[in-house]
Amino acid sequence: MADLLTHLLVPYVLLTVASWRVDWLDQRGVVVGMGGAAIPDLIKVRIVVDESTVETLLRMPFAYGPLSTFGGILLLAGIITVAFERRHWGRVFGLVTFGGLTSLLLDGMRVYADGRASAWLYPFTNWRPPTPSLYVSSDPTVLVVAVLAAGTVTLLDRRMRARN
Amino acid sequence: MVFGTVTDTSENGIEIRAESDGTAITLRVTETEAAVEPGGVVQVYGTLEPNQTIAGERVEVVNSSRWAEFYKYGASAIGALGFLLLFFRYWRINRDTWTLEARDG
């Protein structure tokens, strides 16, 4: 997967641009969407806490893999949503899910030697979508592009808000 | 297709350590000229042959060396820290109800 910084910057760019047209979407909402983009990266918790350790604690089979799938995003988005005040629930759920999906889409475009990305649409389908194989996860170009895009959008955003 | 960490490189191929479900095996990948150092990570798509050998049809270098791994974790750590700072600029925890509420909202 792309690094976490890139994952966060993609929904920042998309949602900030959307906020120029969508009245209810403000910077608070943009930040919530960025949080959703971090969900697929929670899979990396396994470096710290091994799956077998969690299995022993829960006394049931456990895997981190589904966190990087559509189903995992929906489940975690639900859990995150209820941590917010009730009046924000609808928008928070939508924004977190959106952010998570941008990460999955971005990860679905990286290189796989057999030309097909992981089955990230699980549990809706086990089909592995074809990947355009645009980058490998350690390629700094991805982050450079994301940082440049985010910088440009930040400047434009300031100008837009100064005008209003 | 397997993912593996490169343990050795030589003229006629590379040796990788692939792990699956907690079991690790060492595989020899032939017919590849991938530019990778030991400690790097590769994806190998090819034909499995006897003696734990894969004839590499397509080999993709994910991390060319250990440094690539550090780069990723570094960028991710900056991302995590920046996000937390940004998030708590717009939201705060209400300690009476234990919910997240908007600042000045």
PDB file of N, CA and C in Angstrom, chain B residues 57-97:
ATOM      1  N   GLU B  57       8.690 -15.490 -14.031  1.00  0.00           N
ATOM      2  CA  GLU B  57       8.122 -14.995 -15.281  1.00  0.00           C
ATOM      3  C   GLU B  57       8.072 -13.472 -15.192  1.00  0.00           C
ATOM      4  N   ARG B  58       7.635 -13.007 -14.015  1.00  0.00           N
ATOM      5  CA  ARG B  58       7.598 -11.566 -13.761  1.00  0.00           C
ATOM      6  C   ARG B  58       8.017 -11.345 -12.312  1.00  0.00           C
ATOM      7  N   VAL B  59       9.057 -10.560 -12.121  1.00  0.00           N
ATOM      8  CA  VAL B  59       9.524 -10.255 -10.767  1.00  0.00           C
ATOM      9  C   VAL B  59       9.423  -8.745 -10.563  1.00  0.00           C
ATOM     10  N   GLU B  60       8.693  -8.328  -9.532  1.00  0.00           N
ATOM     11  CA  GLU B  60       8.548  -6.892  -9.255  1.00  0.00           C
ATOM     12  C   GLU B  60       9.229  -6.570  -7.930  1.00  0.00           C
ATOM     13  N   VAL B  61      10.063  -5.540  -7.965  1.00  0.00           N
ATOM     14  CA  VAL B  61      10.761  -5.148  -6.750  1.00  0.00           C
ATOM     15  C   VAL B  61       9.889  -4.170  -5.964  1.00  0.00           C
ATOM     16  N   VAL B  62       9.483  -4.563  -4.757  1.00  0.00           N
ATOM     17  CA  VAL B  62       8.671  -3.677  -3.917  1.00  0.00           C
ATOM     18  C   VAL B  62       9.584  -2.729  -3.141  1.00  0.00           C
ATOM     19  N   ASN B  63      10.523  -3.299  -2.412  1.00  0.00           N
ATOM     20  CA  ASN B  63      11.542  -2.490  -1.729  1.00  0.00           C
ATOM     21  C   ASN B  63      12.881  -2.939  -2.297  1.00  0.00           C
ATOM     22  N   SER B  64      13.685  -1.999  -2.805  1.00  0.00           N
ATOM     23  CA  SER B  64      14.953  -2.427  -3.392  1.00  0.00           C
ATOM     24  C   SER B  64      15.973  -2.756  -2.306  1.00  0.00           C
ATOM     25  N   SER B  65      15.817  -2.187  -1.119  1.00  0.00           N
ATOM     26  CA  SER B  65      16.709  -2.515  -0.009  1.00  0.00           C
ATOM     27  C   SER B  65      15.967  -2.256   1.292  1.00  0.00           C
ATOM     28  N   ARG B  66      16.646  -2.463   2.422  1.00  0.00           N
ATOM     29  CA  ARG B  66      16.001  -2.216   3.712  1.00  0.00           C
ATOM     30  C   ARG B  66      15.587  -0.761   3.863  1.00  0.00           C
ATOM     31  N   TRP B  67      16.335   0.149   3.216  1.00  0.00           N
ATOM     32  CA  TRP B  67      16.060   1.583   3.373  1.00  0.00           C
ATOM     33  C   TRP B  67      14.680   1.960   2.877  1.00  0.00           C
ATOM     34  N   ALA B  68      14.212   1.255   1.842  1.00  0.00           N
ATOM     35  CA  ALA B  68      12.891   1.556   1.296  1.00  0.00           C
ATOM     36  C   ALA B  68      11.823   1.349   2.365  1.00  0.00           C
ATOM     37  N   GLU B  69      12.044   0.356   3.215  1.00  0.00           N
ATOM     38  CA  GLU B  69      11.116   0.054   4.292  1.00  0.00           C
ATOM     39  C   GLU B  69      11.107   1.202   5.307  1.00  0.00           C
ATOM     40  N   PHE B  70      12.292   1.702   5.652  1.00  0.00           N
ATOM     41  CA  PHE B  70      12.395   2.834   6.589  1.00  0.00           C
ATOM     42  C   PHE B  70      11.689   4.065   6.034  1.00  0.00           C
ATOM     43  N   TYR B  71      11.870   4.294   4.742  1.00  0.00           N
ATOM     44  CA  TYR B  71      11.231   5.441   4.097  1.00  0.00           C
ATOM     45  C   TYR B  71       9.715   5.391   4.290  1.00  0.00           C
ATOM     46  N   LYS B  72       9.150   4.188   4.056  1.00  0.00           N
ATOM     47  CA  LYS B  72       7.694   4.046   4.161  1.00  0.00           C
ATOM     48  C   LYS B  72       7.205   4.297   5.580  1.00  0.00           C
ATOM     49  N   TYR B  73       7.918   3.711   6.548  1.00  0.00           N
ATOM     50  CA  TYR B  73       7.478   3.911   7.932  1.00  0.00           C
ATOM     51  C   TYR B  73       7.680   5.354   8.368  1.00  0.00           C
ATOM     52  N   GLY B  74       8.725   5.997   7.874  1.00  0.00           N
ATOM     53  CA  GLY B  74       8.968   7.406   8.204  1.00  0.00           C
ATOM     54  C   GLY B  74       7.839   8.280   7.702  1.00  0.00           C
ATOM     55  N   ALA B  75       7.500   8.120   6.412  1.00  0.00           N
ATOM     56  CA  ALA B  75       6.430   8.927   5.821  1.00  0.00           C
ATOM     57  C   ALA B  75       5.104   8.656   6.537  1.00  0.00           C
ATOM     58  N   SER B  76       4.882   7.397   6.920  1.00  0.00           N
ATOM     59  CA  SER B  76       3.632   7.047   7.587  1.00  0.00           C
ATOM     60  C   SER B  76       3.567   7.650   8.989  1.00  0.00           C
ATOM     61  N   ALA B  77       4.710   7.674   9.691  1.00  0.00           N
ATOM     62  CA  ALA B  77       4.735   8.250  11.037  1.00  0.00           C
ATOM     63  C   ALA B  77       4.438   9.745  10.985  1.00  0.00           C
ATOM     64  N   ILE B  78       5.022  10.433   9.998  1.00  0.00           N
ATOM     65  CA  ILE B  78       4.750  11.863   9.829  1.00  0.00           C
ATOM     66  C   ILE B  78       3.260  12.063   9.553  1.00  0.00           C
ATOM     67  N   GLY B  79       2.711  11.202   8.707  1.00  0.00           N
ATOM     68  CA  GLY B  79       1.286  11.267   8.386  1.00  0.00           C
ATOM     69  C   GLY B  79       0.426  11.111   9.625  1.00  0.00           C
ATOM     70  N   ALA B  80       0.744  10.118  10.459  1.00  0.00           N
ATOM     71  CA  ALA B  80      -0.050   9.838  11.654  1.00  0.00           C
ATOM     72  C   ALA B  80      -0.020  11.017  12.620  1.00  0.00           C
ATOM     73  N   LEU B  81       1.167  11.558  12.826  1.00  0.00           N
ATOM     74  CA  LEU B  81       1.327  12.679  13.760  1.00  0.00           C
ATOM     75  C   LEU B  81       0.590  13.917  13.252  1.00  0.00           C
ATOM     76  N   GLY B  82       0.807  14.226  11.966  1.00  0.00           N
ATOM     77  CA  GLY B  82       0.151  15.387  11.364  1.00  0.00           C
ATOM     78  C   GLY B  82      -1.363  15.265  11.448  1.00  0.00           C
ATOM     79  N   PHE B  83      -1.872  14.046  11.206  1.00  0.00           N
ATOM     80  CA  PHE B  83      -3.320  13.851  11.239  1.00  0.00           C
ATOM     81  C   PHE B  83      -3.870  14.102  12.637  1.00  0.00           C
ATOM     82  N   LEU B  84      -3.209  13.563  13.662  1.00  0.00           N
ATOM     83  CA  LEU B  84      -3.704  13.731  15.033  1.00  0.00           C
ATOM     84  C   LEU B  84      -3.748  15.212  15.418  1.00  0.00           C
ATOM     85  N   LEU B  85      -2.686  15.952  15.053  1.00  0.00           N
ATOM     86  CA  LEU B  85      -2.648  17.387  15.356  1.00  0.00           C
ATOM     87  C   LEU B  85      -3.808  18.111  14.679  1.00  0.00           C
ATOM     88  N   LEU B  86      -4.002  17.779  13.390  1.00  0.00           N
ATOM     89  CA  LEU B  86      -5.051  18.434  12.607  1.00  0.00           C
ATOM     90  C   LEU B  86      -6.441  18.084  13.142  1.00  0.00           C
ATOM     91  N   PHE B  87      -6.609  16.786  13.458  1.00  0.00           N
ATOM     92  CA  PHE B  87      -7.931  16.328  13.909  1.00  0.00           C
ATOM     93  C   PHE B  87      -8.351  17.046  15.189  1.00  0.00           C
ATOM     94  N   PHE B  88      -7.439  17.130  16.155  1.00  0.00           N
ATOM     95  CA  PHE B  88      -7.823  17.735  17.432  1.00  0.00           C
ATOM     96  C   PHE B  88      -7.829  19.261  17.389  1.00  0.00           C
ATOM     97  N   ARG B  89      -7.509  19.820  16.224  1.00  0.00           N
ATOM     98  CA  ARG B  89      -7.696  21.262  16.042  1.00  0.00           C
ATOM     99  C   ARG B  89      -9.179  21.541  15.770  1.00  0.00           C
ATOM    100  N   TYR B  90      -9.855  20.582  15.166  1.00  0.00           N
ATOM    101  CA  TYR B  90     -11.263  20.799  14.804  1.00  0.00           C
ATOM    102  C   TYR B  90     -12.239  20.048  15.694  1.00  0.00           C
ATOM    103  N   TRP B  91     -11.772  19.036  16.400  1.00  0.00           N
ATOM    104  CA  TRP B  91     -12.652  18.214  17.236  1.00  0.00           C
ATOM    105  C   TRP B  91     -12.067  18.091  18.638  1.00  0.00           C
ATOM    106  N   ARG B  92     -12.936  17.890  19.624  1.00  0.00           N
ATOM    107  CA  ARG B  92     -12.421  17.619  20.970  1.00  0.00           C
ATOM    108  C   ARG B  92     -13.291  16.556  21.636  1.00  0.00           C
ATOM    109  N   ILE B  93     -12.709  15.945  22.671  1.00  0.00           N
ATOM    110  CA  ILE B  93     -13.449  14.911  23.397  1.00  0.00           C
ATOM    111  C   ILE B  93     -14.235  15.574  24.515  1.00  0.00           C
ATOM    112  N   ASN B  94     -15.547  15.332  24.528  1.00  0.00           N
ATOM    113  CA  ASN B  94     -16.395  15.821  25.613  1.00  0.00           C
ATOM    114  C   ASN B  94     -16.330  14.787  26.729  1.00  0.00           C
ATOM    115  N   ARG B  95     -15.739  15.154  27.853  1.00  0.00           N
ATOM    116  CA  ARG B  95     -15.505  14.168  28.910  1.00  0.00           C
ATOM    117  C   ARG B  95     -16.755  13.835  29.728  1.00  0.00           C
ATOM    118  N   ASP B  96     -17.838  14.565  29.528  1.00  0.00           N
ATOM    119  CA  ASP B  96     -19.079  14.221  30.229  1.00  0.00           C
ATOM    120  C   ASP B  96     -19.791  13.077  29.524  1.00  0.00           C
ATOM    121  N   THR B  97     -19.836  13.170  28.204  1.00  0.00           N
ATOM    122  CA  THR B  97     -20.572  12.166  27.439  1.00  0.00           C
ATOM    123  C   THR B  97     -19.650  11.181  26.730  1.00  0.00           C
TER     124      THR B  97
END
